[in-house]
Each structure stands twice: as C-alpha cells, then as structure tokens.
PDB file of C-alpha atoms in Angstrom:
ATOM      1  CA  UNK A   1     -16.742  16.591  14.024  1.00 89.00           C
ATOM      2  CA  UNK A   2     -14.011  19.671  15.928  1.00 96.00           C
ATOM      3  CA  UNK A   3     -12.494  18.919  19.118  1.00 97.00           C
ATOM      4  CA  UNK A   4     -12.004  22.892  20.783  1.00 98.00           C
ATOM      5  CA  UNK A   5      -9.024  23.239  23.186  1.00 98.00           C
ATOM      6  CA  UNK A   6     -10.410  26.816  24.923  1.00 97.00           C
ATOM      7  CA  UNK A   7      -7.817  28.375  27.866  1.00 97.00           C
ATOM      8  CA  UNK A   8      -7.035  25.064  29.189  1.00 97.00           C
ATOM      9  CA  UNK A   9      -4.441  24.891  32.385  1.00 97.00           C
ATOM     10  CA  UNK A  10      -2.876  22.241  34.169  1.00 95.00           C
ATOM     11  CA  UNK A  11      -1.232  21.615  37.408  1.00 91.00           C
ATOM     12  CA  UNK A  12       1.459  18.842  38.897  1.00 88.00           C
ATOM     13  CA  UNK A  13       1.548  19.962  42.201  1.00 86.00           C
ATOM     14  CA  UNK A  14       2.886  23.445  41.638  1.00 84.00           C
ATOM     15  CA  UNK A  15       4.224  22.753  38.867  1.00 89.00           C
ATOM     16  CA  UNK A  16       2.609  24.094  35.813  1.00 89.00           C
ATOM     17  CA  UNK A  17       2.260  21.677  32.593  1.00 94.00           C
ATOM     18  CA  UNK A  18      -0.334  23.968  30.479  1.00 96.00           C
ATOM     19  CA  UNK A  19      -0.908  27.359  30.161  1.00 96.00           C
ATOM     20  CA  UNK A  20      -3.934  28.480  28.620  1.00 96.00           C
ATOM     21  CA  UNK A  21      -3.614  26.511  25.933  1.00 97.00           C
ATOM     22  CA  UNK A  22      -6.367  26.909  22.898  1.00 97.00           C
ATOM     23  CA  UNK A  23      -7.030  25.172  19.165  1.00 97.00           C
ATOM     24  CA  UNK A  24      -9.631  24.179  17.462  1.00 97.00           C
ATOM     25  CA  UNK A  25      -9.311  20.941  15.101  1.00 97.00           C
ATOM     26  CA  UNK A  26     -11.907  20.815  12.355  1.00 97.00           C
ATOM     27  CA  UNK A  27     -13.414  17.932  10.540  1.00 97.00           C
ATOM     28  CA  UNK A  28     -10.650  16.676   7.675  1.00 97.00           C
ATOM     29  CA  UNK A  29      -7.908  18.746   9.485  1.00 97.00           C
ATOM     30  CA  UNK A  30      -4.789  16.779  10.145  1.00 98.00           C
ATOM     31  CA  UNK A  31      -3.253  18.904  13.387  1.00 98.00           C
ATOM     32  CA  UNK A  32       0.301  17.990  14.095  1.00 97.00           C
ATOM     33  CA  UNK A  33       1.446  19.573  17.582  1.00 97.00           C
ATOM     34  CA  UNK A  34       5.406  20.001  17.333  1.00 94.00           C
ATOM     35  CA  UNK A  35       7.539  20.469  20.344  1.00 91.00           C
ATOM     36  CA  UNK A  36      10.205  18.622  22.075  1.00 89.00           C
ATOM     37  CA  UNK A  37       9.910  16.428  24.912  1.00 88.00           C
ATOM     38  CA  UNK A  38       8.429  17.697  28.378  1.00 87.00           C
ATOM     39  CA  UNK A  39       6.266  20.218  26.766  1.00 91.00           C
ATOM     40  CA  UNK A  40       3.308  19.278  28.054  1.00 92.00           C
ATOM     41  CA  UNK A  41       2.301  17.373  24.843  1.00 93.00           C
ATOM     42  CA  UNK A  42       0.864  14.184  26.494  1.00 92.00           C
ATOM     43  CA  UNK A  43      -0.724  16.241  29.696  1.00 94.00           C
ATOM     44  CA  UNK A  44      -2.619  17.604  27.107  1.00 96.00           C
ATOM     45  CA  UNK A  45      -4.112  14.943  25.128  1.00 96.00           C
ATOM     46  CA  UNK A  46      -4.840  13.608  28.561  1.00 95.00           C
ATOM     47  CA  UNK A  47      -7.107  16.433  29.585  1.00 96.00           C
ATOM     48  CA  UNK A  48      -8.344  15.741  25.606  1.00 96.00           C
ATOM     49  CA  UNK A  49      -9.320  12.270  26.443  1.00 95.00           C
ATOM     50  CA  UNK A  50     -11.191  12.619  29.624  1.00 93.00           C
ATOM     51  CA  UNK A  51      -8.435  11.189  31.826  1.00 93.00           C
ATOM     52  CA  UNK A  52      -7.319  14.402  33.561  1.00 91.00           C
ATOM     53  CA  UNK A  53     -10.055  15.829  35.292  1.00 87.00           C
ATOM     54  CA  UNK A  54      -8.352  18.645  37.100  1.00 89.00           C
ATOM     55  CA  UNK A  55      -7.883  21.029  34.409  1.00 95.00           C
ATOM     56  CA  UNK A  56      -8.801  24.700  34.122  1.00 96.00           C
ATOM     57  CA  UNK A  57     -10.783  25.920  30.663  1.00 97.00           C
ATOM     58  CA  UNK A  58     -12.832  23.844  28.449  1.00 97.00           C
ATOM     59  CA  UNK A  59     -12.164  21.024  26.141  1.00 97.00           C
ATOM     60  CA  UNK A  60     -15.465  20.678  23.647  1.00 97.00           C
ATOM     61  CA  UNK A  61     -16.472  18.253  20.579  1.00 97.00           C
ATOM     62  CA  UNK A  62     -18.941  19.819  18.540  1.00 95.00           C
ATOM     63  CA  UNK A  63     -19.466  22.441  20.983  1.00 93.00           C
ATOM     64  CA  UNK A  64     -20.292  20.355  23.668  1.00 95.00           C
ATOM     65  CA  UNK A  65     -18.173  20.120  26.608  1.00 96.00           C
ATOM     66  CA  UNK A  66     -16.375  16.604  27.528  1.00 96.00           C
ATOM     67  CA  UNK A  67     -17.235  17.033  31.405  1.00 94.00           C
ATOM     68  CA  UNK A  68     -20.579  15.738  30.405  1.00 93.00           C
ATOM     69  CA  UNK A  69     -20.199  13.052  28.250  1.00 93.00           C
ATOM     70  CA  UNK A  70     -19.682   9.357  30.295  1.00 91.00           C
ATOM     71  CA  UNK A  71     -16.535   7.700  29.507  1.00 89.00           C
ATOM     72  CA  UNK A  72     -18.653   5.170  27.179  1.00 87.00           C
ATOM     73  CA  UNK A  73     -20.062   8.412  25.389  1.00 90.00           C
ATOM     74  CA  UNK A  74     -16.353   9.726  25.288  1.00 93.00           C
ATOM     75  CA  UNK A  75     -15.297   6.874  23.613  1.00 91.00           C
ATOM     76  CA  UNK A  76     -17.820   7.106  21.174  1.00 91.00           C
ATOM     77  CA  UNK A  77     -16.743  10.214  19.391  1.00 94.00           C
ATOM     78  CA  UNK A  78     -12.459  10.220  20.547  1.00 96.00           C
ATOM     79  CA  UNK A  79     -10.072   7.448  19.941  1.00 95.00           C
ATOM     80  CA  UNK A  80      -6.816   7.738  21.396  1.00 95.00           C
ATOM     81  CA  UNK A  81      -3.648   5.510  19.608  1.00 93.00           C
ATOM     82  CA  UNK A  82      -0.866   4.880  21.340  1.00 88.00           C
ATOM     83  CA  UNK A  83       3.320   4.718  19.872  1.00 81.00           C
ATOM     84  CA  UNK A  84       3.170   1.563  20.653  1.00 72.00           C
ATOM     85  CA  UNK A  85       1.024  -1.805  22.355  1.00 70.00           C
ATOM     86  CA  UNK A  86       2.166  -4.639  23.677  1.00 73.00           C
ATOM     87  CA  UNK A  87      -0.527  -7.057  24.955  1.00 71.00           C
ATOM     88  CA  UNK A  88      -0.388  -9.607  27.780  1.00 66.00           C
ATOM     89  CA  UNK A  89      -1.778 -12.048  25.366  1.00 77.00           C
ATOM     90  CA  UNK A  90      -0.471 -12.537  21.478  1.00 82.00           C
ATOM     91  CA  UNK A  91      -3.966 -11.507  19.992  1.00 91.00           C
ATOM     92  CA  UNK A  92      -4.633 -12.299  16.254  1.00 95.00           C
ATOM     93  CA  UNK A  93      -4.719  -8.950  14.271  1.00 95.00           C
ATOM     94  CA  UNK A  94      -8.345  -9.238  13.865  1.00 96.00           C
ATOM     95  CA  UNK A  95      -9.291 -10.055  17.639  1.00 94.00           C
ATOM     96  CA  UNK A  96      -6.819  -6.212  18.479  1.00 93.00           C
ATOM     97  CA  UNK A  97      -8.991  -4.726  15.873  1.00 95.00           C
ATOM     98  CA  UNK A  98     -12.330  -6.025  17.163  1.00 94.00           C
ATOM     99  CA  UNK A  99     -11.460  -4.654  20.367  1.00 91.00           C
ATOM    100  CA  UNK A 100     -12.441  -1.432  19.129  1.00 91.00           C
ATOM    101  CA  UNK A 101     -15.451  -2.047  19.121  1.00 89.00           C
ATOM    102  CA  UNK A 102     -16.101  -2.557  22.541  1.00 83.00           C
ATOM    103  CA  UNK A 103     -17.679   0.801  23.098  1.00 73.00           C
ATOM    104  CA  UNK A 104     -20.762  -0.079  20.958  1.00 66.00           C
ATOM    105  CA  UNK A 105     -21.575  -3.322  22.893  1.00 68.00           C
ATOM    106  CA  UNK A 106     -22.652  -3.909  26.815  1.00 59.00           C
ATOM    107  CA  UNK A 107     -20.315  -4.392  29.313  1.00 54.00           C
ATOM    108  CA  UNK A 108     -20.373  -8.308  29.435  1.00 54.00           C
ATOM    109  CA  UNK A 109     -21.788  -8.856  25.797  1.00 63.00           C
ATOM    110  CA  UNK A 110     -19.701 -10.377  22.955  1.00 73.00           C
ATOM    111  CA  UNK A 111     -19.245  -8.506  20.050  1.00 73.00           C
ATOM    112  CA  UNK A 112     -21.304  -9.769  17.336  1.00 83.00           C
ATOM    113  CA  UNK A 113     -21.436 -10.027  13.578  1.00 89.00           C
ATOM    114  CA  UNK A 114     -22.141  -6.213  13.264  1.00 91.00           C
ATOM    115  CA  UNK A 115     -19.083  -6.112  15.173  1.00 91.00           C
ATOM    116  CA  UNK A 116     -17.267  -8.228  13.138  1.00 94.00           C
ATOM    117  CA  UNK A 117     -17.790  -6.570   9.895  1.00 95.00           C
ATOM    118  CA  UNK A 118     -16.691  -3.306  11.413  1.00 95.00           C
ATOM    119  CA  UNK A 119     -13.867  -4.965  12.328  1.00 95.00           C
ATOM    120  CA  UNK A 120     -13.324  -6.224   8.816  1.00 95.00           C
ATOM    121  CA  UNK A 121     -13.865  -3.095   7.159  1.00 96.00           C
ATOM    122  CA  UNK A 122     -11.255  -1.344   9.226  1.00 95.00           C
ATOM    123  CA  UNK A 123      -8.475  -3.454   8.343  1.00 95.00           C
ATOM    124  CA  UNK A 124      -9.372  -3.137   4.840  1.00 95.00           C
ATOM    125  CA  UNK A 125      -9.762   0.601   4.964  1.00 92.00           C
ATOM    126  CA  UNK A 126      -6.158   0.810   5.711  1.00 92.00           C
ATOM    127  CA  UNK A 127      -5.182  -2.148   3.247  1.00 91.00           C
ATOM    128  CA  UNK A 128      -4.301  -4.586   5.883  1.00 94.00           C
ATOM    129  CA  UNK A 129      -7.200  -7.202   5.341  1.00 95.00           C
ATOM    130  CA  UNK A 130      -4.691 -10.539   4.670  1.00 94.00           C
ATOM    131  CA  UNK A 131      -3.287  -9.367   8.319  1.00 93.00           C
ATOM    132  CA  UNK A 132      -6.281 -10.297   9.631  1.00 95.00           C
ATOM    133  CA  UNK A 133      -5.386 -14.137  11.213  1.00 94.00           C
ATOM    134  CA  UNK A 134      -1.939 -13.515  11.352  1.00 95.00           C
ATOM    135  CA  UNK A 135       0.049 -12.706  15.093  1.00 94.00           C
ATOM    136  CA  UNK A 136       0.012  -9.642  16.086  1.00 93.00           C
ATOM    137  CA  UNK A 137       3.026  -9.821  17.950  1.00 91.00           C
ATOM    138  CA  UNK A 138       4.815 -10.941  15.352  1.00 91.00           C
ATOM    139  CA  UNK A 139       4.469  -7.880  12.330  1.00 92.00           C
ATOM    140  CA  UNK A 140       6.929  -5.455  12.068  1.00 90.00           C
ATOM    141  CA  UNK A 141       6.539  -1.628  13.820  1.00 88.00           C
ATOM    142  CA  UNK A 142       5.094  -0.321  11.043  1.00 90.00           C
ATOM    143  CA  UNK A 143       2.094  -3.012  10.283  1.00 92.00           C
ATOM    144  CA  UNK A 144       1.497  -2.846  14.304  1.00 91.00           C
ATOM    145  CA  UNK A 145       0.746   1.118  14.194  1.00 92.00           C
ATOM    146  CA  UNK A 146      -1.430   0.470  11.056  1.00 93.00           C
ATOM    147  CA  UNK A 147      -3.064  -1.990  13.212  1.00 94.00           C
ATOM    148  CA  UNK A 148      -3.461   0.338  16.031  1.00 94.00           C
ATOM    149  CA  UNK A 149      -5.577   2.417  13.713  1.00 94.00           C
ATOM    150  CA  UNK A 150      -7.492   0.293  12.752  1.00 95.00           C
ATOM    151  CA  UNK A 151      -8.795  -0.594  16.435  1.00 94.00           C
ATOM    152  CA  UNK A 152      -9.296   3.107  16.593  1.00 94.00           C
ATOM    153  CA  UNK A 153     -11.315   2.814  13.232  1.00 94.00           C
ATOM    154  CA  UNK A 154     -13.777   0.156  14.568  1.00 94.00           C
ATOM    155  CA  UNK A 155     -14.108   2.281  17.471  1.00 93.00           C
ATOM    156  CA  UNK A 156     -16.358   4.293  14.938  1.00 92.00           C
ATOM    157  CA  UNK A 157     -14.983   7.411  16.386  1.00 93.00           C
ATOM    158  CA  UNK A 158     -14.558  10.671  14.046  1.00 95.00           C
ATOM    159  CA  UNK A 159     -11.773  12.368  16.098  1.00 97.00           C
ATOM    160  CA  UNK A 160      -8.029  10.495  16.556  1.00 97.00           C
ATOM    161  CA  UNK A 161      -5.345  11.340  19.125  1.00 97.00           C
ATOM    162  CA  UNK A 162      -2.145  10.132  17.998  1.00 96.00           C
ATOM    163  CA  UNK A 163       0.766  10.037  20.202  1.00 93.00           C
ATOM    164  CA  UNK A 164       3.910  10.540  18.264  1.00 92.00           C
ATOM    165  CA  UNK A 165       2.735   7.847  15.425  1.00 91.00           C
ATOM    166  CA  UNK A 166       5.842   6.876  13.600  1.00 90.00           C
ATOM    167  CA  UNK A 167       8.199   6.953  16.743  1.00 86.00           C
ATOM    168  CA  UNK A 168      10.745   3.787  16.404  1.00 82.00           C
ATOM    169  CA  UNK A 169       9.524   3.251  12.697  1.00 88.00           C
ATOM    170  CA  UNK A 170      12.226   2.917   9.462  1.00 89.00           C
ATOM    171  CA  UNK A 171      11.541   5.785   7.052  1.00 90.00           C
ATOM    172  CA  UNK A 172       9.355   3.781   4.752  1.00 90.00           C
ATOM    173  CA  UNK A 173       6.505   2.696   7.492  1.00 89.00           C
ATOM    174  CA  UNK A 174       7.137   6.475   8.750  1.00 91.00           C
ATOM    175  CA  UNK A 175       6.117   7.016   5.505  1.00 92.00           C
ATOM    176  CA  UNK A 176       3.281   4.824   4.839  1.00 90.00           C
ATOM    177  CA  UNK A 177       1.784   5.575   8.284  1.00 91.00           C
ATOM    178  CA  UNK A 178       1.769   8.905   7.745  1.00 94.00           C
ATOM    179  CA  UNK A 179       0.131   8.413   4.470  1.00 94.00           C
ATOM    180  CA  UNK A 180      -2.647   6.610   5.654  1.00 93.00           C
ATOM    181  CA  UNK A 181      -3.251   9.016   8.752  1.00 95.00           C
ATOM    182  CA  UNK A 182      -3.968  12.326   6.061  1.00 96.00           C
ATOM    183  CA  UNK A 183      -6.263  10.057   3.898  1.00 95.00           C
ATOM    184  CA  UNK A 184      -7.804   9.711   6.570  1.00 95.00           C
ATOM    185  CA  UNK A 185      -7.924  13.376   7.696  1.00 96.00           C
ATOM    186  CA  UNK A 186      -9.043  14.012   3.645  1.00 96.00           C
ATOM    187  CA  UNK A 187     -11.757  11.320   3.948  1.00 95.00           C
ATOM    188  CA  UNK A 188     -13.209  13.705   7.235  1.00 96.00           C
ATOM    189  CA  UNK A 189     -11.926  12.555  10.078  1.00 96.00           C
ATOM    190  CA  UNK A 190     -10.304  15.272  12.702  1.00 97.00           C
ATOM    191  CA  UNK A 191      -6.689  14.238  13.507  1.00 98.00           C
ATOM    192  CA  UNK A 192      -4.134  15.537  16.066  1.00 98.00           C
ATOM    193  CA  UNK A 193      -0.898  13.856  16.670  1.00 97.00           C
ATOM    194  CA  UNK A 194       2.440  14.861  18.412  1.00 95.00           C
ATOM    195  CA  UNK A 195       5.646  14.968  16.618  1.00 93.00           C
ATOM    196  CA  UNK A 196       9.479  15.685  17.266  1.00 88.00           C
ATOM    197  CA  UNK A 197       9.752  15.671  13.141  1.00 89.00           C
ATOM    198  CA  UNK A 198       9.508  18.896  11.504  1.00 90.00           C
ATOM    199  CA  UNK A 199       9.713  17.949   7.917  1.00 90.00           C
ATOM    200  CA  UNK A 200       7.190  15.291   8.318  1.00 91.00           C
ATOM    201  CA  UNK A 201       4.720  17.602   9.946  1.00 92.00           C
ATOM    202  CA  UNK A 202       5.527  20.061   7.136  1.00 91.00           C
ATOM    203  CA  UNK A 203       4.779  17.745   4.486  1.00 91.00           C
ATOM    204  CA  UNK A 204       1.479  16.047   5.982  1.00 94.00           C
ATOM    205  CA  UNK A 205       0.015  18.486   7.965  1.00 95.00           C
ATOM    206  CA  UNK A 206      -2.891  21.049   7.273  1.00 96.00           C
ATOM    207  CA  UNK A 207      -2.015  22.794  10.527  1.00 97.00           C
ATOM    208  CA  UNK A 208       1.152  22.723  12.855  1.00 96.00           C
ATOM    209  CA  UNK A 209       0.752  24.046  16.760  1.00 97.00           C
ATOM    210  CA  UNK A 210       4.382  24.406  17.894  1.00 96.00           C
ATOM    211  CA  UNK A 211       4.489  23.999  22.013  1.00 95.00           C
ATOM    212  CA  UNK A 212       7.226  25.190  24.322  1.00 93.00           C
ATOM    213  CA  UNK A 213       7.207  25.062  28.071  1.00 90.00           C
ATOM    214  CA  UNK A 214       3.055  24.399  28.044  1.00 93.00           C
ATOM    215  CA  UNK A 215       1.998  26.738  26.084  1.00 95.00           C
ATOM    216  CA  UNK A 216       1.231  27.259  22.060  1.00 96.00           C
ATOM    217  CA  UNK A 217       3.765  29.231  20.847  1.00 95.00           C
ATOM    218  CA  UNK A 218       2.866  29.261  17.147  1.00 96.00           C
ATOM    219  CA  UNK A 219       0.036  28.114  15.123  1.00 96.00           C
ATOM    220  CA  UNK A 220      -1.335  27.719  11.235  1.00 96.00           C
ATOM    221  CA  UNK A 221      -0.705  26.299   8.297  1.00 95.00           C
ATOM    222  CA  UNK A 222       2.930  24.864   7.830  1.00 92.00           C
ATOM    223  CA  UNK A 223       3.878  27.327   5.063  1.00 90.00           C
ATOM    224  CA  UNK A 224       3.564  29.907   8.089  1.00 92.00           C
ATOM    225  CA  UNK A 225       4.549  28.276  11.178  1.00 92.00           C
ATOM    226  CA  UNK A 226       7.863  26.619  10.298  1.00 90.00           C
ATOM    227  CA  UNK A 227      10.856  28.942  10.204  1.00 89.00           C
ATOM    228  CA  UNK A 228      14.557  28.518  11.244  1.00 89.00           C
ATOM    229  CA  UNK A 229      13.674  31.059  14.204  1.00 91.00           C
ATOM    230  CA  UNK A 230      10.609  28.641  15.170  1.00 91.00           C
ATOM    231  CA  UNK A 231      12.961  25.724  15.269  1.00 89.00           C
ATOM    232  CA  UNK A 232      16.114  27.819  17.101  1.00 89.00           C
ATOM    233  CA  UNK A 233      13.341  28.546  19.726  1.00 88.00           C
ATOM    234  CA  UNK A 234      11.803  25.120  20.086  1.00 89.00           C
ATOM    235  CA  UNK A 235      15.082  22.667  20.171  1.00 87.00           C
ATOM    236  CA  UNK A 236      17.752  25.583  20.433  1.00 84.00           C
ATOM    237  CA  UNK A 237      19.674  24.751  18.033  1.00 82.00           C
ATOM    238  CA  UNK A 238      20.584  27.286  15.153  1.00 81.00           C
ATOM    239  CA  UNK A 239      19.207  25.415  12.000  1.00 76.00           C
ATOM    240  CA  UNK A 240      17.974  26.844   8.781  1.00 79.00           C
ATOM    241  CA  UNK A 241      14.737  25.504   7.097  1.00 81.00           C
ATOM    242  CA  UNK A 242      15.124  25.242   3.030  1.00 80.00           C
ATOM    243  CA  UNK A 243      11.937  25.173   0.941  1.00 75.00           C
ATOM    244  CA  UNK A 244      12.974  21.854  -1.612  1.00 74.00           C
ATOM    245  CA  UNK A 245      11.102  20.862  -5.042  1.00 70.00           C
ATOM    246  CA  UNK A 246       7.324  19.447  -4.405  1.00 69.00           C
ATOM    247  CA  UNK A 247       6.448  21.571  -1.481  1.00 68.00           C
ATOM    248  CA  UNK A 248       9.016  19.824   0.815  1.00 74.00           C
ATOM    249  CA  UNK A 249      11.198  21.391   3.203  1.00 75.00           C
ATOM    250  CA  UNK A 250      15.076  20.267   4.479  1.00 77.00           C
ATOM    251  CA  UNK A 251      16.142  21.396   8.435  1.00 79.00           C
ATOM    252  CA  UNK A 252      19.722  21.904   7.991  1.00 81.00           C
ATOM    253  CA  UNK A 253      21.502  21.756  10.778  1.00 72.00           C
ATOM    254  CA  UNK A 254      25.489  23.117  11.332  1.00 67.00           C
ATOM    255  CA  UNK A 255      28.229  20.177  11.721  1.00 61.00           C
ATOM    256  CA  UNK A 256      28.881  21.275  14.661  1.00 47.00           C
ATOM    257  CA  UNK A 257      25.882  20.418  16.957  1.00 46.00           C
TER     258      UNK A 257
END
C-alpha cells in the first residue's frame, strides 16, 4: 500500500507552512523526512492523516484520494504514532495495545476475542509479549514507543506515520526502535517518520526527503541526499559528512559551534 503526497499547500493565516510539497512512499519503503524544527514537518503529516482539511493538492493511498475515505475508513489503512503518550488512566500494556483495534469494531461494541488475538500478535511481532500485564506507565521510553507500535499494529493498518520516533530515547532503545520500525518496512509495510538525526536516517532509511522552510528540498536514497552542503543548508552549520566502515556515516561538526 503507497501513500502519494501530490503539490500539497498549506496555510496559517497568511502564513505559509507547505509549498507544493510531493512524495510518494511505496509499500516496504522506510521514508525518513529530515529537517529541523518549524519546517512544516508535523503540518504535513496532519494534512496526511485527515486532520487538516484545508490544504491545496492531493494526498492519495493507493491512488485514491483521502477526501473520500470517512475517518473510520482512514483509520483503516493509516496509523499515526506519536513521540510520546501519556494516558489519563495507567492502562495495562495489553489494554493500550487493544486500543488499536478500535477501528474494526462499532462504536459502543467491546472488542472481542478476534480483537484480542490481534492484540496479542502485535506485541509479539515486536517481541514485547511478557509486557503484556505489566503498567504501562511504568516501562522505560524505549518499551513505551515499542508499545506505541504495537497499538498502531493492531490497528491492522499498512501505512505508519511516525513523529520523530526515538526523540528522548538513550542510544540503545534509539537503536532498537529503529530496528524494529525497518523490519517492519522490509516485512511491507509503508513507513514515514520525521527526524532531526542524520546518521540514523542514513543508516535505516531507504529514502530521505530533506525539508526546509515547507518545502522538499532534496529527495532519494541516502547515499544521494546526504552531503555536508545538504546539512550546511538545513541546520546552517558548516559540518562535513564522512562515509565510516559498514555503510555508516559520521556528521562532524567544527569545535567551535
């Protein structure tokens, strides 16, 4: 399943957010859109997700346009996961994953045992099964975002939106997260998530879309896109990117930014 960004504009007033922005995400593609903050990143998952109705182009799944799919229908094929989630209530792990699969079940039904297994095998798809009665509140940042995706993975959705995943996560959840999120991606689902971390992006990513100022400025495969020039123009600093052993890359910054 693609999700097709085509010309897409936005307006705040008269202030412009997007600029004929355009991608295409294929099925197994992990997209990582790079950019710093107030780029117009989360505007534009927004108009993605059906929550910003006032934009200019198209946004498509399949080739079929969002604007006429219902917001049950939407939720059907998109799943949107947040940095973070902090509930009113201090849900088990399993009750935050079963709510996922609310879109599959009538407004004032209770999920059932169909439910219940998709629950199940979402939290063991990402190896998180002996979570399942524990608080939810109480795992660390990294177990909570693995939990996150799992809600989106009982949502039985093919295509996730990820808002800066491994924000406020230690290097080793970064890690793992990130991990999971491409097998995914290889296992054919369509990913796009925001980053502010190069290297990561370069090393998980099958395609990067760098954004400045609300519009695409670059675009394809991270071999391509990332340069020291790309990064001087997106975060204006003057940094130099270094190709490392095992397809890796180092941004080098000077000591004295």
């Amino acid at each position: 399943m693609s999700v097709t960004v085509q010309d897409v504009s936005c307006r705040y007033g008269e202030r412009r957010v997007l600029e004929n922005v355009s991608f295409t995400a294929r099925t197994g593609e992990l997209v990582s859109i790079l950019g710093p903050n107030g780029v117009g990143k989360s505007t534009l998952f927004k108009c993605m997700l059906g929550l910003l109705k006032g934009y200019t182009g198209r946004v498509s799944i399949d080739g079929g346009d969002i604007r006429g799919l219902t917001p049950a229908g939407l939720s059907r094929k998109i799943a949107y996961i947040p940095q973070s989630h902090y509930p009113a209530f201090n849900y088990s792990v399993f009750d935050m994953v079963l709510m996922g699969t609310s879109a599959h079940v009538g407004a004032f039904a209770q999920p059932g045992l169909k439910e219940a297994e998709t629950a199940r095998q979402a939290l063991e798809r990402l190896s998180i099964a002996d979570f399942a009665h524990r608080d939810y509140m109480r795992l660390s940042g990294g177990e909570r975002q693995l939990v996150l995706i799992a809600r989106a993975l009982a949502q039985q959705s093919r295509i996730l939106i990820m808002d800066e995943p491994t924000a406020n996560l230690d290097y080793g959840n970064q890690m793992r997260v990130l991990s999971q999120i491409r097998a995914l991606a290889e296992d054919g689902y369509t990913v796009v998530q925001s980053t502010h971390n190069p290297e990561q992006a370069y090393l998980f990513s099958h395609t990067i879309l760098a954004m400045q100022v609300g519009r695409i400025i670059a675009q394809g495969p991270p071999q391509a896109v990332l340069t020291s020039a790309l990064i001087q123009d997106l975060y204006g600093i003057d940094a130099r990117v270094e190709s490392l052993d095992g397809g890796r890359v180092r941004v080098c910054v000077p000591n004295s930014i």
